């Protein structure tokens, strides 16, 4: 024991006057500063990322990585919006479709995302603000949704940022609207495309291969999440359809809480 303690004290002893180094190279990897630290650090080195650019540059900060789990987090963000409409009493049906081309479509019969001009940005629709601005939504004040599953997520704007393309269809107030985005940027303005008796929101997107590499959604992962939500939310009919192989499943548990 005494021999071990003596060796430890020798290794941890403070440097003496005249010593060239203040630490053990074996512990800290040498005394030379890294190349980046050797240069200047001034105002010009401070980046200001605007819009959805931070999400595309550092997706891991928003969805925890770029792996399979992170890819399926995109689905969870879109689904949470539909489920919030159901929890608030405005929707009773949600449909999730895995398309043959690898895209994912989530449709609900809720109120539909708002399409009128935003008060702070009158030249843009509220829909465009929701899809292109981080931390924009109707869940912060508690006036629109008393409870929200999506409040603690990163928001559908992050899904938009990390999708090669995303298409929205909105049915609201007797009118049908649509809008398309590519890599988070609007392809064109929100367009009114006809009259309708339907209401609700459809989000259809292709995740970015550049970000995720493999963008294949797995049926069982989606089904597990839908099954859990169905148990927790009484009276909401949820359907999962896989157009790749014709598989489908209905989730509607009368005993849900």
PDB file of C-alpha atoms in Angstrom, residues 18 24 42 95 119 139 174 229 253:
ATOM      1  CA  UNK A  18      12.399  25.644 -13.765  1.00  0.00           C
ATOM      2  CA  UNK A  24       2.285  15.198 -17.994  1.00  0.00           C
ATOM      3  CA  UNK A  42     -13.070  37.429 -33.212  1.00  0.00           C
ATOM      4  CA  UNK A  95     -54.460   7.740 -40.977  1.00  0.00           C
ATOM      5  CA  UNK A 119     -50.508  39.092 -37.526  1.00  0.00           C
ATOM      6  CA  UNK A 139     -49.148  25.186 -28.032  1.00  0.00           C
ATOM      7  CA  UNK A 174     -64.973  24.997 -46.800  1.00  0.00           C
ATOM      8  CA  UNK A 229     -51.274   6.242 -28.314  1.00  0.00           C
ATOM      9  CA  UNK A 253     -59.193   0.671 -28.148  1.00  0.00           C
TER      10      UNK A 253
END
